Amino acid sequence: MKNSIFIYSDKLLTYRFSEHHPFNQQRLLLTLDLLKKLNAIAPEDIIPPRIATDEELLLNHERSYIEAIKKAGNGMLSADEAESFGVGTEDTPIFKNMHEASAQLVGGTLTAVDYVMQGKAEHALHLGGGLHHGFRGKASGFCIYNDSAVAIQHIRQKYGAKVLYVDTDAHHGDGVQASFYDDDSVCTLSIHETGRYLFPGTGNINEWGQGQGYGYSFNIPLDAFTEDDSFLEAYTTAFKEIAEYFRPDVILTQNGADAHYFDPLTHLSTTMNTYRMIPKLAHEIAHQYCGGKWIAVGGGGYDIWRVVPRAWALIWLEMTGQSTISGSLPKNWIEKWEEKSPVPLIDQWEDPANMYEPIPRRQEIEEKNRQITERALYFVRQQQKQIKKKNGH
Ligand SMILES: [Zn+2]
């Protein structure tokens, strides 16, 4: 068995709305090049993604929607139809062959899942995935097909395993949550910037799930300007307690890197410290509960030069036991990309100490996030109390 695999081929770069759209898969290339220049990845670690079949897409998407996306990619979808399927918007424009490009991203996550579930790899990383806003019958927020939701349905059907989905993108993981809202064999946790001022506006603490799935959907909406310590406190507390409560067979993490201070689309204020700790805990918990079974996907991340390559390289470095890295980035990586970057690159693994002015409401924000976390976990804590009572502790 391989320790870890990295899913990649240039085909993943075909998922591109337009030249100036913020969702830019060049990030994959930048990240992989960084790992190569570090000698942290070998050619045999890299596995090409398969393409998802229609049958697989149907595990989570409506046939009419898949047909519409195919038509859109061939320039055959009317404007009215496009609107009803959530495409052709400013956020999620139509592009040529969008079905094939989107099915390729889903196939990457399915490849990752099959390697891990069949015991061919302990961990798998597919940075092309993580398109958490895709709904069953509607595109939204740069996302067409929801690779994680399809992959979780595939895990359920083919392997019958209980899945814990943990989403640390700055935006609420609404599409994945919706797919499993009434399902008690899939638990979703999303930690994100509050929807008060940020897309998609959902992800309140009281979105617990429904029917059979009640108590299997968790949300921690953090205040704008949240920094490392507070983000990590919420993440660590919630992840640990929910893992103990749910006892998953496999963990799927969505690793959007848009909660960073530099991210142009959001208002959180984390640094590279957060992106070092996020995969570290996921790794630990996967070994504690799931015999190591951990699949990680990408997601948002719109500062593709200064933030995403370092943040995403750290996931691979964590998976492969190389995460103690610090100091300078490889000089040849900086030299290769600095001309292309519109902003000066950061040449260290750590962010500069005074990257931003101190945040005046810091304590208030921390206190508020703490209360939100407590309330979000109320249900978990009640259950745990009852279990303890029953067992006579
Ligand atoms: Zn995001």
Tab-separated table of C-alpha atoms and ligand atoms in Angstrom:
chain	number	residue	atom	x	y	z
A	1	MET	CA	0.000	0.000	0.000
A	2	LYS	CA	1.130	3.498	-0.827
A	3	ASN	CA	1.195	6.006	1.971
A	4	SER	CA	-0.289	8.877	-0.024
A	5	ILE	CA	-1.264	9.697	-3.594
A	6	PHE	CA	-1.582	13.035	-5.338
A	7	ILE	CA	-4.235	13.183	-8.060
A	8	TYR	CA	-3.207	15.333	-10.987
A	9	SER	CA	-3.199	15.762	-14.733
A	10	ASP	CA	-3.225	18.882	-16.894
A	11	LYS	CA	-6.809	17.987	-17.829
A	12	LEU	CA	-7.869	19.453	-14.482
A	13	LEU	CA	-6.824	22.873	-15.791
A	14	THR	CA	-9.616	22.793	-18.395
A	15	TYR	CA	-12.078	23.832	-15.669
A	16	ARG	CA	-11.802	27.536	-16.459
A	17	PHE	CA	-14.663	30.011	-16.770
A	18	SER	CA	-12.709	32.840	-18.363
A	19	GLU	CA	-9.329	34.462	-18.340
A	20	HIS	CA	-10.174	36.845	-15.493
A	21	HIS	CA	-12.423	34.648	-13.382
A	22	PRO	CA	-11.133	34.341	-9.778
A	23	PHE	CA	-11.479	30.528	-9.765
A	24	ASN	CA	-8.178	29.616	-11.357
A	25	GLN	CA	-6.833	26.066	-11.446
A	26	GLN	CA	-3.333	27.353	-12.225
A	27	ARG	CA	-3.113	26.971	-8.442
A	28	LEU	CA	-2.761	23.224	-8.959
A	29	LEU	CA	0.217	23.708	-11.197
A	30	LEU	CA	1.835	26.191	-8.794
A	31	THR	CA	1.360	23.809	-5.870
A	32	LEU	CA	2.652	20.729	-7.666
A	33	ASP	CA	5.666	22.670	-8.949
A	34	LEU	CA	6.435	23.797	-5.406
A	35	LEU	CA	6.348	20.187	-4.187
A	36	LYS	CA	8.538	19.056	-7.066
A	37	LYS	CA	11.119	21.741	-6.403
A	38	LEU	CA	11.183	20.674	-2.762
A	39	ASN	CA	11.752	17.059	-3.844
A	40	ALA	CA	8.753	16.267	-1.683
A	41	ILE	CA	6.872	14.283	-4.331
A	42	ALA	CA	7.933	11.444	-6.646
A	43	PRO	CA	6.510	10.767	-10.127
A	44	GLU	CA	4.971	7.513	-8.867
A	45	ASP	CA	2.997	9.431	-6.221
A	46	ILE	CA	1.066	11.242	-8.939
A	47	ILE	CA	-2.063	9.457	-10.181
A	48	PRO	CA	-4.129	10.849	-13.064
A	49	PRO	CA	-7.842	11.432	-12.398
A	50	ARG	CA	-10.393	9.296	-14.183
A	51	ILE	CA	-13.449	11.002	-15.626
A	52	ALA	CA	-16.765	10.478	-13.820
A	53	THR	CA	-19.392	8.602	-15.834
A	54	ASP	CA	-22.956	9.885	-16.160
A	55	GLU	CA	-24.051	7.043	-13.923
A	56	GLU	CA	-21.704	8.270	-11.216
A	57	LEU	CA	-22.819	11.888	-11.606
A	58	LEU	CA	-26.399	10.652	-11.244
A	59	LEU	CA	-25.547	9.469	-7.730
A	60	ASN	CA	-25.888	13.104	-6.717
A	61	HIS	CA	-27.215	15.069	-9.692
A	62	GLU	CA	-30.472	15.189	-11.612
A	63	ARG	CA	-30.424	13.872	-15.161
A	64	SER	CA	-32.002	17.054	-16.516
A	65	TYR	CA	-29.203	19.090	-14.951
A	66	ILE	CA	-26.442	16.901	-16.419
A	67	GLU	CA	-28.089	17.164	-19.836
A	68	ALA	CA	-28.308	20.945	-19.466
A	69	ILE	CA	-24.606	21.210	-18.596
A	70	LYS	CA	-23.726	19.096	-21.643
A	71	LYS	CA	-25.838	21.370	-23.827
A	72	ALA	CA	-24.350	24.503	-22.268
A	73	GLY	CA	-20.835	23.273	-23.029
A	74	ASN	CA	-21.802	22.916	-26.676
A	75	GLY	CA	-23.409	26.345	-26.832
A	76	MET	CA	-26.905	24.841	-27.122
A	77	LEU	CA	-28.565	25.949	-23.870
A	78	SER	CA	-31.025	28.841	-24.012
A	79	ALA	CA	-30.552	31.760	-21.633
A	80	ASP	CA	-33.788	30.957	-19.784
A	81	GLU	CA	-32.840	27.329	-19.269
A	82	ALA	CA	-29.347	28.345	-18.207
A	83	GLU	CA	-30.754	30.629	-15.553
A	84	SER	CA	-32.930	27.883	-14.088
A	85	PHE	CA	-29.860	25.611	-13.786
A	86	GLY	CA	-27.682	28.316	-12.212
A	87	VAL	CA	-25.261	28.699	-15.130
A	88	GLY	CA	-24.558	31.602	-17.424
A	89	THR	CA	-24.365	33.886	-14.397
A	90	GLU	CA	-21.545	36.257	-13.552
A	91	ASP	CA	-20.251	33.816	-10.908
A	92	THR	CA	-20.703	30.627	-12.903
A	93	PRO	CA	-20.504	31.436	-16.616
A	94	ILE	CA	-20.867	28.905	-19.393
A	95	PHE	CA	-17.651	27.694	-21.022
A	96	LYS	CA	-16.861	25.311	-23.819
A	97	ASN	CA	-16.938	21.625	-22.833
A	98	MET	CA	-17.913	22.493	-19.279
A	99	HIS	CA	-19.469	19.066	-18.741
A	100	GLU	CA	-16.230	17.238	-19.557
A	101	ALA	CA	-14.115	19.602	-17.446
A	102	SER	CA	-16.498	19.268	-14.496
A	103	ALA	CA	-16.778	15.484	-14.797
A	104	GLN	CA	-12.968	15.365	-14.765
A	105	LEU	CA	-12.884	17.103	-11.365
A	106	VAL	CA	-15.452	14.649	-10.014
A	107	GLY	CA	-13.445	11.754	-11.463
A	108	GLY	CA	-10.382	12.971	-9.576
A	109	THR	CA	-12.187	12.792	-6.261
A	110	LEU	CA	-13.587	9.358	-7.169
A	111	THR	CA	-10.079	8.144	-8.024
A	112	ALA	CA	-8.876	9.405	-4.656
A	113	VAL	CA	-11.748	7.671	-2.863
A	114	ASP	CA	-11.223	4.320	-4.598
A	115	TYR	CA	-7.516	4.261	-3.776
A	116	VAL	CA	-8.212	4.895	-0.113
A	117	MET	CA	-11.296	2.682	0.264
A	118	GLN	CA	-9.605	-0.232	-1.533
A	119	GLY	CA	-6.548	0.062	0.688
A	120	LYS	CA	-4.247	1.020	-2.179
A	121	ALA	CA	-3.291	4.238	-0.388
A	122	GLU	CA	-3.722	5.434	3.143
A	123	HIS	CA	-4.370	9.069	2.189
A	124	ALA	CA	-5.233	10.795	-1.066
A	125	LEU	CA	-5.105	14.439	-2.108
A	126	HIS	CA	-7.128	15.842	-4.992
A	127	LEU	CA	-6.737	19.597	-5.070
A	128	GLY	CA	-8.843	19.887	-8.220
A	129	GLY	CA	-11.917	18.939	-6.177
A	130	GLY	CA	-13.820	20.606	-3.359
A	131	LEU	CA	-16.597	22.243	-5.397
A	132	HIS	CA	-18.910	22.389	-2.430
A	133	HIS	CA	-21.570	24.797	-3.759
A	134	GLY	CA	-22.849	22.451	-6.485
A	135	PHE	CA	-26.462	21.356	-5.851
A	136	ARG	CA	-28.308	18.315	-7.205
A	137	GLY	CA	-29.970	20.291	-9.944
A	138	LYS	CA	-28.238	23.635	-9.898
A	139	ALA	CA	-24.812	25.208	-10.253
A	140	SER	CA	-23.753	27.889	-7.798
A	141	GLY	CA	-20.706	29.861	-6.692
A	142	PHE	CA	-18.153	28.665	-9.317
A	143	CYS	CA	-19.262	25.042	-8.802
A	144	ILE	CA	-21.010	22.857	-11.384
A	145	TYR	CA	-20.874	19.226	-10.256
A	146	ASN	CA	-20.285	18.607	-6.580
A	147	ASP	CA	-17.342	16.186	-6.554
A	148	SER	CA	-17.423	15.633	-2.796
A	149	ALA	CA	-21.137	14.875	-2.757
A	150	VAL	CA	-20.798	12.423	-5.666
A	151	ALA	CA	-17.788	10.823	-3.963
A	152	ILE	CA	-19.618	10.461	-0.652
A	153	GLN	CA	-22.618	8.851	-2.398
A	154	HIS	CA	-20.119	6.515	-4.097
A	155	ILE	CA	-18.541	5.652	-0.723
A	156	ARG	CA	-21.986	4.934	0.717
A	157	GLN	CA	-23.084	2.733	-2.180
A	158	LYS	CA	-19.900	0.892	-2.965
A	159	TYR	CA	-18.223	0.634	0.425
A	160	GLY	CA	-21.009	1.272	2.963
A	161	ALA	CA	-18.708	3.377	5.116
A	162	LYS	CA	-19.757	6.223	7.439
A	163	VAL	CA	-18.319	9.498	6.214
A	164	LEU	CA	-17.331	12.591	8.135
A	165	TYR	CA	-17.035	15.607	5.817
A	166	VAL	CA	-15.121	18.567	7.242
A	167	ASP	CA	-15.137	21.826	5.285
A	168	THR	CA	-12.801	24.676	6.263
A	169	ASP	CA	-13.394	26.853	3.208
A	170	ALA	CA	-14.282	30.427	4.174
A	171	HIS	CA	-17.640	29.879	2.481
A	172	HIS	CA	-20.364	27.587	3.840
A	173	GLY	CA	-20.308	24.074	2.337
A	174	ASP	CA	-23.981	24.388	1.410
A	175	GLY	CA	-24.159	21.949	-1.525
A	176	VAL	CA	-22.620	19.034	0.372
A	177	GLN	CA	-24.719	19.767	3.439
A	178	ALA	CA	-27.899	19.799	1.335
A	179	SER	CA	-27.107	16.440	-0.277
A	180	PHE	CA	-26.880	14.674	3.085
A	181	TYR	CA	-29.205	16.814	5.166
A	182	ASP	CA	-31.547	13.895	5.948
A	183	ASP	CA	-28.842	11.207	6.101
A	184	ASP	CA	-27.447	9.933	9.405
A	185	SER	CA	-24.619	7.957	7.796
A	186	VAL	CA	-22.909	11.129	6.588
A	187	CYS	CA	-21.981	13.855	9.046
A	188	THR	CA	-21.031	17.294	7.742
A	189	LEU	CA	-19.133	19.994	9.579
A	190	SER	CA	-18.554	23.384	7.981
A	191	ILE	CA	-16.494	26.148	9.564
A	192	HIS	CA	-16.808	29.373	7.646
A	193	GLU	CA	-17.190	33.104	7.760
A	194	THR	CA	-20.684	34.036	8.890
A	195	GLY	CA	-23.148	34.374	6.042
A	196	ARG	CA	-24.150	37.855	7.162
A	197	TYR	CA	-21.927	39.516	4.581
A	198	LEU	CA	-20.642	36.575	2.576
A	199	PHE	CA	-21.919	34.192	-0.083
A	200	PRO	CA	-23.888	31.902	0.166
A	201	GLY	CA	-25.474	33.389	3.297
A	202	THR	CA	-26.356	30.019	4.883
A	203	GLY	CA	-24.503	27.907	7.459
A	204	ASN	CA	-26.179	29.054	10.657
A	205	ILE	CA	-25.586	27.033	13.812
A	206	ASN	CA	-29.193	25.869	13.850
A	207	GLU	CA	-28.899	24.001	10.523
A	208	TRP	CA	-28.772	20.628	12.233
A	209	GLY	CA	-30.140	18.387	9.482
A	210	GLN	CA	-33.629	16.957	9.176
A	211	GLY	CA	-35.490	13.671	9.648
A	212	GLN	CA	-33.008	10.815	10.064
A	213	GLY	CA	-30.217	13.293	9.497
A	214	TYR	CA	-31.144	15.543	12.400
A	215	GLY	CA	-28.041	16.013	14.519
A	216	TYR	CA	-25.636	15.128	11.695
A	217	SER	CA	-25.078	18.545	10.190
A	218	PHE	CA	-22.908	21.082	12.011
A	219	ASN	CA	-22.035	24.669	11.245
A	220	ILE	CA	-19.679	27.130	12.871
A	221	PRO	CA	-20.137	30.597	11.393
A	222	LEU	CA	-17.166	32.715	12.466
A	223	ASP	CA	-17.097	36.482	12.713
A	224	ALA	CA	-15.390	38.547	10.019
A	225	PHE	CA	-11.713	39.294	10.899
A	226	THR	CA	-11.301	36.033	12.829
A	227	GLU	CA	-7.578	35.266	13.303
A	228	ASP	CA	-5.561	32.048	13.661
A	229	ASP	CA	-6.057	31.294	17.345
A	230	SER	CA	-9.790	31.679	17.295
A	231	PHE	CA	-10.225	29.850	13.980
A	232	LEU	CA	-8.127	26.957	15.217
A	233	GLU	CA	-9.872	26.821	18.584
A	234	ALA	CA	-13.240	26.443	16.860
A	235	TYR	CA	-11.877	23.947	14.327
A	236	THR	CA	-10.052	21.777	16.852
A	237	THR	CA	-12.877	21.692	19.383
A	238	ALA	CA	-15.533	20.923	16.806
A	239	PHE	CA	-13.572	18.360	14.790
A	240	LYS	CA	-12.441	16.401	17.860
A	241	GLU	CA	-15.830	16.319	19.529
A	242	ILE	CA	-17.739	15.488	16.360
A	243	ALA	CA	-15.310	12.679	15.470
A	244	GLU	CA	-15.837	11.173	18.925
A	245	TYR	CA	-19.619	11.578	18.616
A	246	PHE	CA	-19.938	10.228	15.061
A	247	ARG	CA	-17.052	7.717	14.892
A	248	PRO	CA	-16.552	7.849	11.135
A	249	ASP	CA	-15.043	5.110	8.958
A	250	VAL	CA	-13.462	7.642	6.604
A	251	ILE	CA	-12.816	11.376	6.598
A	252	LEU	CA	-13.161	13.692	3.619
A	253	THR	CA	-11.782	17.189	4.159
A	254	GLN	CA	-12.470	20.184	1.933
A	255	ASN	CA	-9.486	22.512	2.058
A	256	GLY	CA	-10.528	25.825	0.586
A	257	ALA	CA	-7.657	28.233	1.275
A	258	ASP	CA	-9.721	31.402	1.248
A	259	ALA	CA	-9.869	32.153	4.977
A	260	HIS	CA	-6.413	33.747	4.726
A	261	TYR	CA	-5.958	37.455	5.395
A	262	PHE	CA	-4.825	38.003	1.784
A	263	ASP	CA	-7.827	36.344	0.183
A	264	PRO	CA	-9.593	38.929	-1.962
A	265	LEU	CA	-13.107	37.448	-1.670
A	266	THR	CA	-13.549	36.963	2.081
A	267	HIS	CA	-13.022	38.815	5.370
A	268	LEU	CA	-11.287	36.357	7.676
A	269	SER	CA	-7.739	37.037	8.909
A	270	THR	CA	-5.936	33.738	9.258
A	271	THR	CA	-2.312	33.102	8.261
A	272	MET	CA	-0.246	30.144	7.121
A	273	ASN	CA	-0.286	28.879	10.733
A	274	THR	CA	-3.910	27.911	10.251
A	275	TYR	CA	-3.077	26.085	7.014
A	276	ARG	CA	-0.364	24.124	8.746
A	277	MET	CA	-2.685	23.041	11.553
A	278	ILE	CA	-5.789	22.162	9.519
A	279	PRO	CA	-4.321	19.048	7.836
A	280	LYS	CA	-2.352	18.112	10.951
A	281	LEU	CA	-5.504	17.547	12.986
A	282	ALA	CA	-7.327	15.842	10.107
A	283	HIS	CA	-4.395	13.456	9.781
A	284	GLU	CA	-4.381	12.709	13.507
A	285	ILE	CA	-8.120	12.078	13.669
A	286	ALA	CA	-8.076	9.888	10.540
A	287	HIS	CA	-5.561	7.627	12.265
A	288	GLN	CA	-7.402	7.716	15.552
A	289	TYR	CA	-10.810	6.686	14.147
A	290	CYS	CA	-10.496	5.518	10.535
A	291	GLY	CA	-7.318	3.461	10.278
A	292	GLY	CA	-5.840	6.431	8.444
A	293	LYS	CA	-8.525	6.688	5.730
A	294	TRP	CA	-8.386	10.341	4.723
A	295	ILE	CA	-9.224	11.976	1.435
A	296	ALA	CA	-8.488	15.677	1.072
A	297	VAL	CA	-9.802	17.917	-1.692
A	298	GLY	CA	-9.184	21.580	-2.537
A	299	GLY	CA	-11.867	24.247	-2.811
A	300	GLY	CA	-11.761	28.040	-2.776
A	301	GLY	CA	-8.565	30.049	-2.611
A	302	TYR	CA	-8.259	33.197	-4.668
A	303	ASP	CA	-4.824	34.509	-3.800
A	304	ILE	CA	-3.306	31.880	-6.034
A	305	TRP	CA	0.242	33.272	-5.760
A	306	ARG	CA	0.929	34.116	-2.134
A	307	VAL	CA	-1.462	31.806	-0.317
A	308	VAL	CA	-2.733	28.725	-2.119
A	309	PRO	CA	0.527	27.022	-3.201
A	310	ARG	CA	1.969	27.122	0.307
A	311	ALA	CA	-1.325	26.190	2.004
A	312	TRP	CA	-1.977	23.260	-0.319
A	313	ALA	CA	1.618	22.025	-0.361
A	314	LEU	CA	1.341	21.796	3.431
A	315	ILE	CA	-1.496	19.266	3.099
A	316	TRP	CA	0.723	16.957	1.052
A	317	LEU	CA	3.665	17.538	3.390
A	318	GLU	CA	1.458	16.641	6.357
A	319	MET	CA	0.137	13.484	4.668
A	320	THR	CA	3.643	12.309	3.894
A	321	GLY	CA	5.238	13.203	7.237
A	322	GLN	CA	7.234	16.169	5.954
A	323	SER	CA	5.294	18.938	7.666
A	324	THR	CA	8.021	20.270	9.923
A	325	ILE	CA	9.314	22.260	6.978
A	326	SER	CA	9.953	25.972	7.627
A	327	GLY	CA	12.136	28.857	6.485
A	328	SER	CA	12.717	29.641	2.815
A	329	LEU	CA	10.751	28.299	-0.123
A	330	PRO	CA	12.888	26.798	-2.907
A	331	LYS	CA	14.652	29.643	-4.717
A	332	ASN	CA	14.013	28.125	-8.134
A	333	TRP	CA	10.268	28.120	-7.460
A	334	ILE	CA	10.297	31.821	-6.570
A	335	GLU	CA	12.454	32.610	-9.592
A	336	LYS	CA	10.191	30.697	-11.921
A	337	TRP	CA	6.939	32.340	-10.836
A	338	GLU	CA	7.797	35.818	-9.550
A	339	GLU	CA	7.654	37.364	-13.018
A	340	LYS	CA	4.187	35.980	-13.629
A	341	SER	CA	2.791	36.969	-10.235
A	342	PRO	CA	1.074	40.364	-10.064
A	343	VAL	CA	2.085	40.654	-6.384
A	344	PRO	CA	5.464	40.061	-4.719
A	345	LEU	CA	5.640	36.398	-3.664
A	346	ILE	CA	6.261	35.436	-0.047
A	347	ASP	CA	9.514	33.468	-0.016
A	348	GLN	CA	9.068	31.823	3.396
A	349	TRP	CA	6.731	29.089	4.627
A	350	GLU	CA	5.646	31.377	7.439
A	351	ASP	CA	3.803	34.605	6.819
A	352	PRO	CA	5.573	37.827	7.857
A	353	ALA	CA	4.976	38.653	11.531
A	354	ASN	CA	3.309	41.996	10.958
A	355	MET	CA	1.317	41.157	7.861
A	356	TYR	CA	-1.614	43.242	9.037
A	357	GLU	CA	-2.474	45.917	11.586
A	358	PRO	CA	-3.734	44.562	14.930
A	359	ILE	CA	-7.472	43.961	14.836
A	360	PRO	CA	-9.168	46.245	17.358
A	361	ARG	CA	-12.140	43.981	18.139
A	362	ARG	CA	-9.978	40.924	18.569
A	363	GLN	CA	-11.171	39.864	22.021
A	364	GLU	CA	-14.780	40.478	21.232
A	365	ILE	CA	-14.470	38.345	18.078
A	366	GLU	CA	-12.749	35.527	19.977
A	367	GLU	CA	-15.412	35.524	22.671
A	368	LYS	CA	-18.201	35.514	20.119
A	369	ASN	CA	-16.645	32.628	18.181
A	370	ARG	CA	-16.235	30.669	21.412
A	371	GLN	CA	-19.929	31.089	22.197
A	372	ILE	CA	-20.915	30.147	18.659
A	373	THR	CA	-18.805	26.988	18.882
A	374	GLU	CA	-20.348	26.021	22.229
A	375	ARG	CA	-23.836	26.479	20.842
A	376	ALA	CA	-23.006	24.638	17.624
A	377	LEU	CA	-21.826	21.646	19.661
A	378	TYR	CA	-24.669	21.686	22.157
A	379	PHE	CA	-26.313	18.697	20.508
A	380	VAL	CA	-23.056	16.690	20.513
A	381	ARG	CA	-22.512	17.434	24.175
A	382	GLN	CA	-26.056	16.450	25.121
A	383	GLN	CA	-25.656	13.121	23.350
A	384	GLN	CA	-22.325	12.483	25.016
A	385	LYS	CA	-23.822	13.271	28.423
A	386	GLN	CA	-26.639	10.807	27.833
A	387	ILE	CA	-24.244	8.098	26.728
A	388	LYS	CA	-22.185	8.639	29.859
A	389	LYS	CA	-25.307	8.486	32.032
A	390	LYS	CA	-26.419	5.249	30.373
A	391	ASN	CA	-23.026	3.705	30.930
A	392	GLY	CA	-23.243	4.701	34.578
A	393	HIS	CA	-20.372	7.170	34.596
B	1	ZN	ZN	-14.675	29.614	-0.505
